[in-house]
Tab-separated table of C-alpha atoms and ligand atoms in Angstrom:
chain	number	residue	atom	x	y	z
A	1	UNK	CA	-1.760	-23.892	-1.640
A	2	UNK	CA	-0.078	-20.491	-1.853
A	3	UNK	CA	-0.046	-18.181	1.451
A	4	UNK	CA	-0.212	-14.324	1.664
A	5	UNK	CA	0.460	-11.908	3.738
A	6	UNK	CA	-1.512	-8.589	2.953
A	7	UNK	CA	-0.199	-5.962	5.619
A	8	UNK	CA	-2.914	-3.253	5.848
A	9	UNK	CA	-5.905	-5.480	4.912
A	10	UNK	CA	-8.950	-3.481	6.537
A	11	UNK	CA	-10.069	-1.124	4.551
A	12	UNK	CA	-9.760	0.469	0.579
A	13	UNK	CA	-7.226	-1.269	-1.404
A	14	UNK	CA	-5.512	-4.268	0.835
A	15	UNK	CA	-9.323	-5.140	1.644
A	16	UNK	CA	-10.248	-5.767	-1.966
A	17	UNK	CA	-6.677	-7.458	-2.678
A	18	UNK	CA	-7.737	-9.780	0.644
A	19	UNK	CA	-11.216	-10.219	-1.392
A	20	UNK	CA	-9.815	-10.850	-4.604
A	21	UNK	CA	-7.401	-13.571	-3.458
A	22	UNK	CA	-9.425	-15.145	-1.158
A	23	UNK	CA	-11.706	-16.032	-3.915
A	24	UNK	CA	-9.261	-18.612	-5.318
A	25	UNK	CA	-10.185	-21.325	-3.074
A	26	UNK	CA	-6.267	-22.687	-2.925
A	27	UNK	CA	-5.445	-19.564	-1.213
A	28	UNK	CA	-5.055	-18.878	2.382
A	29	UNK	CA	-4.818	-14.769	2.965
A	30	UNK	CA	-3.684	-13.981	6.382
A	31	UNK	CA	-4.951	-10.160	6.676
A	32	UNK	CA	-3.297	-7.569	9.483
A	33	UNK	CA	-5.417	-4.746	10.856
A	34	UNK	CA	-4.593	-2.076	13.175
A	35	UNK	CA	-7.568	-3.369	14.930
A	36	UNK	CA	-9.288	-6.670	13.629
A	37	UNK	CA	-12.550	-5.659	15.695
A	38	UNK	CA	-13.255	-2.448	14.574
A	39	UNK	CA	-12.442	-3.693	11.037
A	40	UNK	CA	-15.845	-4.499	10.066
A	41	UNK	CA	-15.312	-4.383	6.710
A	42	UNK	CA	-12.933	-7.409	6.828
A	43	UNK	CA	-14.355	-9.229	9.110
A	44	UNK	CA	-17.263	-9.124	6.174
A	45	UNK	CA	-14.862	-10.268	3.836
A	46	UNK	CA	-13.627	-12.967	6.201
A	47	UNK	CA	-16.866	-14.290	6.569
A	48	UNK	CA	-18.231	-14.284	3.437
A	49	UNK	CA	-14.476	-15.831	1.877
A	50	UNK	CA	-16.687	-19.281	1.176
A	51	UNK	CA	-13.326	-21.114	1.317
A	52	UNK	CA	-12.941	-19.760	4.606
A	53	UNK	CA	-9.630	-18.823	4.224
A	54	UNK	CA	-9.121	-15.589	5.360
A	55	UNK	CA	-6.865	-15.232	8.697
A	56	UNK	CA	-7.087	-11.783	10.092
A	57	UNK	CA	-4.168	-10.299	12.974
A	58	UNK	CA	-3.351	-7.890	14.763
A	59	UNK	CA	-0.566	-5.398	14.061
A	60	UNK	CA	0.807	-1.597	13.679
A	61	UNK	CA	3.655	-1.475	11.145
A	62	UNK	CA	5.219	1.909	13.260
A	63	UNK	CA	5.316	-0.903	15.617
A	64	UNK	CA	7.980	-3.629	14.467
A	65	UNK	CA	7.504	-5.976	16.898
A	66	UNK	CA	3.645	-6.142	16.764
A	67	UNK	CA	4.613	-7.525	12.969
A	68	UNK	CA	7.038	-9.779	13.999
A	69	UNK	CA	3.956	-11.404	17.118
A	70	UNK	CA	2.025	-11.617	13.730
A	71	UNK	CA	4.858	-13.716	11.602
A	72	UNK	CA	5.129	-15.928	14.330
A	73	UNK	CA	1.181	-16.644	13.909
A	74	UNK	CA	1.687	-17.201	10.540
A	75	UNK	CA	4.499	-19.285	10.854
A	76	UNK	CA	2.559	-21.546	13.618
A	77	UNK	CA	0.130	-21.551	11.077
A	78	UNK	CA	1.626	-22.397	8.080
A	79	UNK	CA	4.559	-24.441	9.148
A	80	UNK	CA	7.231	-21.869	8.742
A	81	UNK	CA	6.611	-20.325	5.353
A	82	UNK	CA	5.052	-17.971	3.279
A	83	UNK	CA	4.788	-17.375	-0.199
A	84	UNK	CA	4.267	-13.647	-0.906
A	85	UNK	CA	3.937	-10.375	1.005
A	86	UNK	CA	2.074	-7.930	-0.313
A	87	UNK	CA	2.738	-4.360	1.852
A	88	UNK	CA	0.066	-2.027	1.498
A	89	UNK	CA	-0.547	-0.139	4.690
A	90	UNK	CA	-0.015	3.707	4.138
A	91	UNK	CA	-0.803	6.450	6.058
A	92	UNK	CA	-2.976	8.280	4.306
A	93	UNK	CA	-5.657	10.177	6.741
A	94	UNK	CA	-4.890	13.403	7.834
A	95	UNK	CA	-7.385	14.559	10.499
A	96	UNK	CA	-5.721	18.249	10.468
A	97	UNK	CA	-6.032	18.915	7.010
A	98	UNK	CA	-2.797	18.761	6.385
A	99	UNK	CA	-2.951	15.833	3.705
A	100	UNK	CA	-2.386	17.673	0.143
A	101	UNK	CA	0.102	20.631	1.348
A	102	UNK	CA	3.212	21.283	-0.828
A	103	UNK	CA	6.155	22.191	1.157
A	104	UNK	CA	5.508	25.931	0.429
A	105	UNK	CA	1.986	24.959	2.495
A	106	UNK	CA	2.653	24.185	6.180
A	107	UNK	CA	1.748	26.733	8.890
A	108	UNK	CA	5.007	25.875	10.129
A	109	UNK	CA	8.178	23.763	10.200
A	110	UNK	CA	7.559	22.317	13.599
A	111	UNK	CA	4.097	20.965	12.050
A	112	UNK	CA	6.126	19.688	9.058
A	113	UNK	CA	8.376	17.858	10.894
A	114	UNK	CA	6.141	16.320	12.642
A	115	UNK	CA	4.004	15.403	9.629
A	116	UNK	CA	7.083	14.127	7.915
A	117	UNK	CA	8.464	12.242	10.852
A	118	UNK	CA	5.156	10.419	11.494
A	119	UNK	CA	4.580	9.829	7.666
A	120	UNK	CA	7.881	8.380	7.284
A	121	UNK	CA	7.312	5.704	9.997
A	122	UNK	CA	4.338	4.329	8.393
A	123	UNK	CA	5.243	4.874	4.941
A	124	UNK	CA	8.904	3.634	4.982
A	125	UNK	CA	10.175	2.365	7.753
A	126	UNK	CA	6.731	0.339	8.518
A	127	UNK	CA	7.941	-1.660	4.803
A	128	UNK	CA	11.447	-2.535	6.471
A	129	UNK	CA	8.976	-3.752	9.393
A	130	UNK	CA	7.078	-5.909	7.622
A	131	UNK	CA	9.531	-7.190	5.019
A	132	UNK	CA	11.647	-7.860	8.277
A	133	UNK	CA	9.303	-9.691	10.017
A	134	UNK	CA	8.456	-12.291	7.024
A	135	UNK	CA	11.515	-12.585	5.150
A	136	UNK	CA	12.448	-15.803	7.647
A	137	UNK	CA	8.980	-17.049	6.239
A	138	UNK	CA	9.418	-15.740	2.916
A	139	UNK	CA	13.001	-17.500	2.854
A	140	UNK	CA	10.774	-21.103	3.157
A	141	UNK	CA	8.362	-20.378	0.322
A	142	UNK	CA	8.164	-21.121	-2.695
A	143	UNK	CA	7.607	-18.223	-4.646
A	144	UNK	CA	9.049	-15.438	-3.073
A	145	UNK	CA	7.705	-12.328	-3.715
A	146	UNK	CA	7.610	-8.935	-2.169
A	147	UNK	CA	4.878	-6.460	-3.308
A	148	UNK	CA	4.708	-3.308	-2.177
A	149	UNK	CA	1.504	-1.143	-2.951
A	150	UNK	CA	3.115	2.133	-4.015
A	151	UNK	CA	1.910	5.263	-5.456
A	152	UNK	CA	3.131	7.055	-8.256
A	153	UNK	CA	3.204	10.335	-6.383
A	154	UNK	CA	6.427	8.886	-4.733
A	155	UNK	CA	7.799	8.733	-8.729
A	156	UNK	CA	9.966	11.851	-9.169
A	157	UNK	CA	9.152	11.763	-13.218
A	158	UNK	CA	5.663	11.536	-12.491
A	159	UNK	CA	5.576	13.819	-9.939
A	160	UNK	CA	7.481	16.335	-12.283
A	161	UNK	CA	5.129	16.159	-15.072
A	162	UNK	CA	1.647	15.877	-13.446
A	163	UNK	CA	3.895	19.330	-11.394
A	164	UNK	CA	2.322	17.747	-7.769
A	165	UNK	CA	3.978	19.553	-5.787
A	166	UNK	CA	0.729	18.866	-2.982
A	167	UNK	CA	0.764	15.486	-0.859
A	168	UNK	CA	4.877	16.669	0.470
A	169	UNK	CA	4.412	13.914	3.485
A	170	UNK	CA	3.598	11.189	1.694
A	171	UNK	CA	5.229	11.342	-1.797
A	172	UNK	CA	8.595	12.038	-0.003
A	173	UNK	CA	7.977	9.148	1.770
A	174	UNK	CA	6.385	7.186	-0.697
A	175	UNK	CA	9.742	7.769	-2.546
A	176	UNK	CA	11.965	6.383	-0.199
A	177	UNK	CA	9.549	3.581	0.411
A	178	UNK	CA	9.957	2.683	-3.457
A	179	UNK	CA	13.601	3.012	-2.627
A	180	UNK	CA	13.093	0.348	0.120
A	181	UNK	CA	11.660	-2.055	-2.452
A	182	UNK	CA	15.175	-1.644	-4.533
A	183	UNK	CA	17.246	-1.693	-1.164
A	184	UNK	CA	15.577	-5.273	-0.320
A	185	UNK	CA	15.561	-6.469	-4.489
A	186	UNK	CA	19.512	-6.059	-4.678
A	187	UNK	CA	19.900	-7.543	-1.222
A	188	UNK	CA	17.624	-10.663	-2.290
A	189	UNK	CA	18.597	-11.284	-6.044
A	190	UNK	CA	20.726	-13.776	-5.085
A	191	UNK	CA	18.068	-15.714	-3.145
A	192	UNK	CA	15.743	-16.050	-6.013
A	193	UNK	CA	13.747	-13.020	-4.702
A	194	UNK	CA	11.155	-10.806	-6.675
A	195	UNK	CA	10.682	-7.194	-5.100
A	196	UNK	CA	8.614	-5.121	-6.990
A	197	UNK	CA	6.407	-1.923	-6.284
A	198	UNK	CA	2.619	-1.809	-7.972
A	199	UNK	CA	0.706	1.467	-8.169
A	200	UNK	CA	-2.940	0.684	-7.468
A	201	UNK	CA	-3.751	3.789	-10.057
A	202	UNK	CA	-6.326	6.834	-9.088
A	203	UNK	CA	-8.588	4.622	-6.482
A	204	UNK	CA	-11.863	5.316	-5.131
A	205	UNK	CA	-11.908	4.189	-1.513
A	206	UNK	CA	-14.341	5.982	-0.043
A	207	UNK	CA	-16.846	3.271	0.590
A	208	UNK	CA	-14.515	1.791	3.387
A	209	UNK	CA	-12.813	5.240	4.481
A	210	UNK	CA	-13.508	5.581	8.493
A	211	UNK	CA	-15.252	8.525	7.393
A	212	UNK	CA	-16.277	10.834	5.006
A	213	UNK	CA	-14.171	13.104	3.007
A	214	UNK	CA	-14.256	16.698	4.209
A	215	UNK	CA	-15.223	19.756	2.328
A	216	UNK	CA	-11.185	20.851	2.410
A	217	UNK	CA	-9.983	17.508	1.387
A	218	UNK	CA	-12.780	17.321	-1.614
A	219	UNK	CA	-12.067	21.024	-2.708
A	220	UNK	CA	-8.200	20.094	-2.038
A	221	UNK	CA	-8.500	16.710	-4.542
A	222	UNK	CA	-10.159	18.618	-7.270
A	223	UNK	CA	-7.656	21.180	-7.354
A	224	UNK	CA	-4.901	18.852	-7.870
A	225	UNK	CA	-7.411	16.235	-10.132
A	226	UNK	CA	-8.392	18.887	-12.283
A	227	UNK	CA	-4.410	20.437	-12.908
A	228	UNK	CA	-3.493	16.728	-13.469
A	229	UNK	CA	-5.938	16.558	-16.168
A	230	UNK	CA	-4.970	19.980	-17.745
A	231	UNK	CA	-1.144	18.740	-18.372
A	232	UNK	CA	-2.464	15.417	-19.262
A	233	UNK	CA	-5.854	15.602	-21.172
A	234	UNK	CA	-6.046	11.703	-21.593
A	235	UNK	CA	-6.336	11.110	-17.541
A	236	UNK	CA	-9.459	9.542	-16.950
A	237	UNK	CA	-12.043	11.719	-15.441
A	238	UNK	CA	-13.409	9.186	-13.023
A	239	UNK	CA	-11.209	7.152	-10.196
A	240	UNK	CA	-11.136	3.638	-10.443
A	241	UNK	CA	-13.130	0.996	-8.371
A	242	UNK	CA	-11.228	-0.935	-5.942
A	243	UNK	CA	-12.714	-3.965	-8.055
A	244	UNK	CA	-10.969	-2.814	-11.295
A	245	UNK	CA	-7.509	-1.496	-9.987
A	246	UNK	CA	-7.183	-4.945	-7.632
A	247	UNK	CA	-7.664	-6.708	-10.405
A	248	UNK	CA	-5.398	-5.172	-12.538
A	249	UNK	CA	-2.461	-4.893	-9.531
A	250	UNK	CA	-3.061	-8.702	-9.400
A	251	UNK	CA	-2.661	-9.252	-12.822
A	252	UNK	CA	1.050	-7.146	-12.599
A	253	UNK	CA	1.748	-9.090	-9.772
A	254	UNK	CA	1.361	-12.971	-11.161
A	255	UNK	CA	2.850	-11.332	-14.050
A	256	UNK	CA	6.533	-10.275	-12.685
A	257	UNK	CA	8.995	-12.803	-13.311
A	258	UNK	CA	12.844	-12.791	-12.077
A	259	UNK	CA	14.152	-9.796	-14.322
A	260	UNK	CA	11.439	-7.978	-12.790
A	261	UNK	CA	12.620	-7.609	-9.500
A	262	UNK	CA	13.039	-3.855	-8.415
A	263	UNK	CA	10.613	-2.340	-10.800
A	264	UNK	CA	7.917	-0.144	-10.949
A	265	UNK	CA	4.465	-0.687	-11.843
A	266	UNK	CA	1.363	1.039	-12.415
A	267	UNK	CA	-2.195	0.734	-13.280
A	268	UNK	CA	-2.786	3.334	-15.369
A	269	UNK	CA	-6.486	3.975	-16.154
B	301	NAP	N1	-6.409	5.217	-3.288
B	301	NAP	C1	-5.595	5.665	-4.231
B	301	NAP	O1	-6.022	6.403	-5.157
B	301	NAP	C2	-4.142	5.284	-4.224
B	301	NAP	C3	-3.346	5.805	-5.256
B	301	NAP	C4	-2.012	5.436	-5.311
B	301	NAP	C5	-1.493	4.587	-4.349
B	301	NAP	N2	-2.276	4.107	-3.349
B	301	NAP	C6	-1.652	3.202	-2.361
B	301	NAP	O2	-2.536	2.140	-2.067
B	301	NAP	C7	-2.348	1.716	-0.713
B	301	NAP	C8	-3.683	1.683	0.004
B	301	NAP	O3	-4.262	2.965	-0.049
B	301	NAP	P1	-5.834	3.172	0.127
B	301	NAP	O4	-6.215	4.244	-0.816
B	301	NAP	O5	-6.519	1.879	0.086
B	301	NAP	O6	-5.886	3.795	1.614
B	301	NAP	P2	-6.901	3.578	2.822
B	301	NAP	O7	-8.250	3.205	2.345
B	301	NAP	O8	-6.738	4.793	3.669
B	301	NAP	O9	-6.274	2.330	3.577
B	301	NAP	C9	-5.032	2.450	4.224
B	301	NAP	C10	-4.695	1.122	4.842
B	301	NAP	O10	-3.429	1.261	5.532
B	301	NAP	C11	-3.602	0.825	6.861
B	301	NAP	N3	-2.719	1.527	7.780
B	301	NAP	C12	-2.578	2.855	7.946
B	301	NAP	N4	-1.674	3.115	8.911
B	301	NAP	C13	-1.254	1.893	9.369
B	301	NAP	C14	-0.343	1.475	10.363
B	301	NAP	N5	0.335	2.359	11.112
B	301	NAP	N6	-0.151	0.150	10.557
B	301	NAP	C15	-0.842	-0.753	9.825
B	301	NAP	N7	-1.731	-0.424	8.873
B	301	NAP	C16	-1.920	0.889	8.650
B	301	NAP	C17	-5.064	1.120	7.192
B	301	NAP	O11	-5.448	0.348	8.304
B	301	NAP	P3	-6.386	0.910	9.498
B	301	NAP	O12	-7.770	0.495	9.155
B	301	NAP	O13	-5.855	0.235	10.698
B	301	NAP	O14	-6.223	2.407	9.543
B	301	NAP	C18	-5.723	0.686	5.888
B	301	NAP	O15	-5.864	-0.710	5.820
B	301	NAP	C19	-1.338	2.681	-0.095
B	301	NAP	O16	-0.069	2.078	-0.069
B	301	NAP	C20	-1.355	3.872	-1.029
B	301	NAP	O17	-0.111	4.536	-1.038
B	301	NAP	C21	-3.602	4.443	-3.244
């Protein structure tokens, strides 16, 4: 009966890894939202799950002790332990347009900083949160693993040959979030641990975004989609489904063994 944790299950990605695993009958998913009402679109996938074994909860991972309220429900709920944690939250809405500027981009540094500051609480120190807050759980499992959703746009030798300069805010933070993954895999080695970051690839989530792209954002995407596919003419032209990339992110993830702690991992496709 193995248990996960999906931190960021609402919406996009986390929702369809909450889906996918909650399909396996033996599986119980326990699902955080920002805000489990307004989540409609897991509640949906909590209700439909025909094992009924979906769990959905409440937390913010800027907010470390909302995470660890949410471990202890888990832990009530599972007798102490937890299998694997699979960190996907990321912030990655940016109602001021701000969301693909390059460093070169910002109207100023006080709106920088404060872009930075904010993505850097979600992005990196909101995995430290949540690894935090169910390592004592993750300590009584049995398989012990750490996933966290990453991007390669936090990759420097991506970054450098795709020349992305655009997203600053989150790849920075992205990056040090992938450097949180090998921070926690050398500190858990030891323990049997496996801490890996997965890529979910070039994702379509616009059928659970809380709303609709804007013009800015769409022009802003195509500009850096269609330079990507200049440098490298084999990128696909279309995003992938949540469907396909879950299923692929799942198939890394059952795949990692004990040598694969601290690695990176992408769909590619
Ligand atoms: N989509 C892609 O093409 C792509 C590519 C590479 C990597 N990724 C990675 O995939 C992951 C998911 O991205 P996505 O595209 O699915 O994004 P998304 O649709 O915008 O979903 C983001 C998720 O993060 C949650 N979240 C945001 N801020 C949070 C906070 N402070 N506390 C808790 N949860 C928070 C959101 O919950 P709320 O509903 O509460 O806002 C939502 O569940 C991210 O780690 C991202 O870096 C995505």
């Amino acid at each position: 009966m193995p248990t996960y944790v999906v931190v960021g299950g609402s919406r996009g990605v986390g929702l369809e890894i909450v889906r996918q695993l909650a399909a396996d009958p033996e599986n119980t998913v326990f699902a955080t939202a920002r805000n489990v009402e307004r989540s409609v679109h897991l509640i949906k996938v909590a209700q439909e799950a025909l094992a009924k074994n979906v769990v959905t909860l409440q937390a913010d991972v800027v907010d470390h002790r909302s995470l660890k309220a949410v471990a202890e429900q888990v832990a009530v709920a599972t007798g102490g332990s937890l299998d694997v944690l699979i960190h996907n939250a990321a912030k990655m809405d940016y109602a001021n347009g701000n969301q693909y500027r390059s460093l070169t981009e910002y109207d100023s540094m006080d709106v920088l900083d404060t872009e930075f500051i904010e993505a850097f609480k979600v992005n990196t120190l909101g995995a430290i949160h949540s690894v935090d807050a169910f390592l004592p759980l993750l300590r009584k499992g049995s398989l012990k693993r750490i996933i966290i959703i990453s991007t390669g746009g936090g990759e420097r030798d991506i970054v450098w040959k795709t020349r992305l300069a655009e997203t600053a805010a989150y790849g920075v933070t992205k990056c040090a979030e992938n450097m949180v993954m090998a921070k926690y895999a050398a500190s858990l080695e030891k323990e049997g641990f496996i801490v890996a970051a997965i890529s979910p690839g070039n994702v379509d989530v616009s059928a659970t975004a809380l709303s609709p792209p804007t013009a800015q954002q769409l022009a802003d995407l195509e500009r850096t989609m269609g330079r990507i596919r200049e440098l490298l003419p084999n990128y696909p032209d279309k995003p992938l489904t949540p469907e396909q990339s879950v299923k692929k992110v799942l198939e890394i993830m059952n795949s990692l063994e004990l040598k694969d702690t601290a690695t990176f991992r992408g769909v590619w496709g």
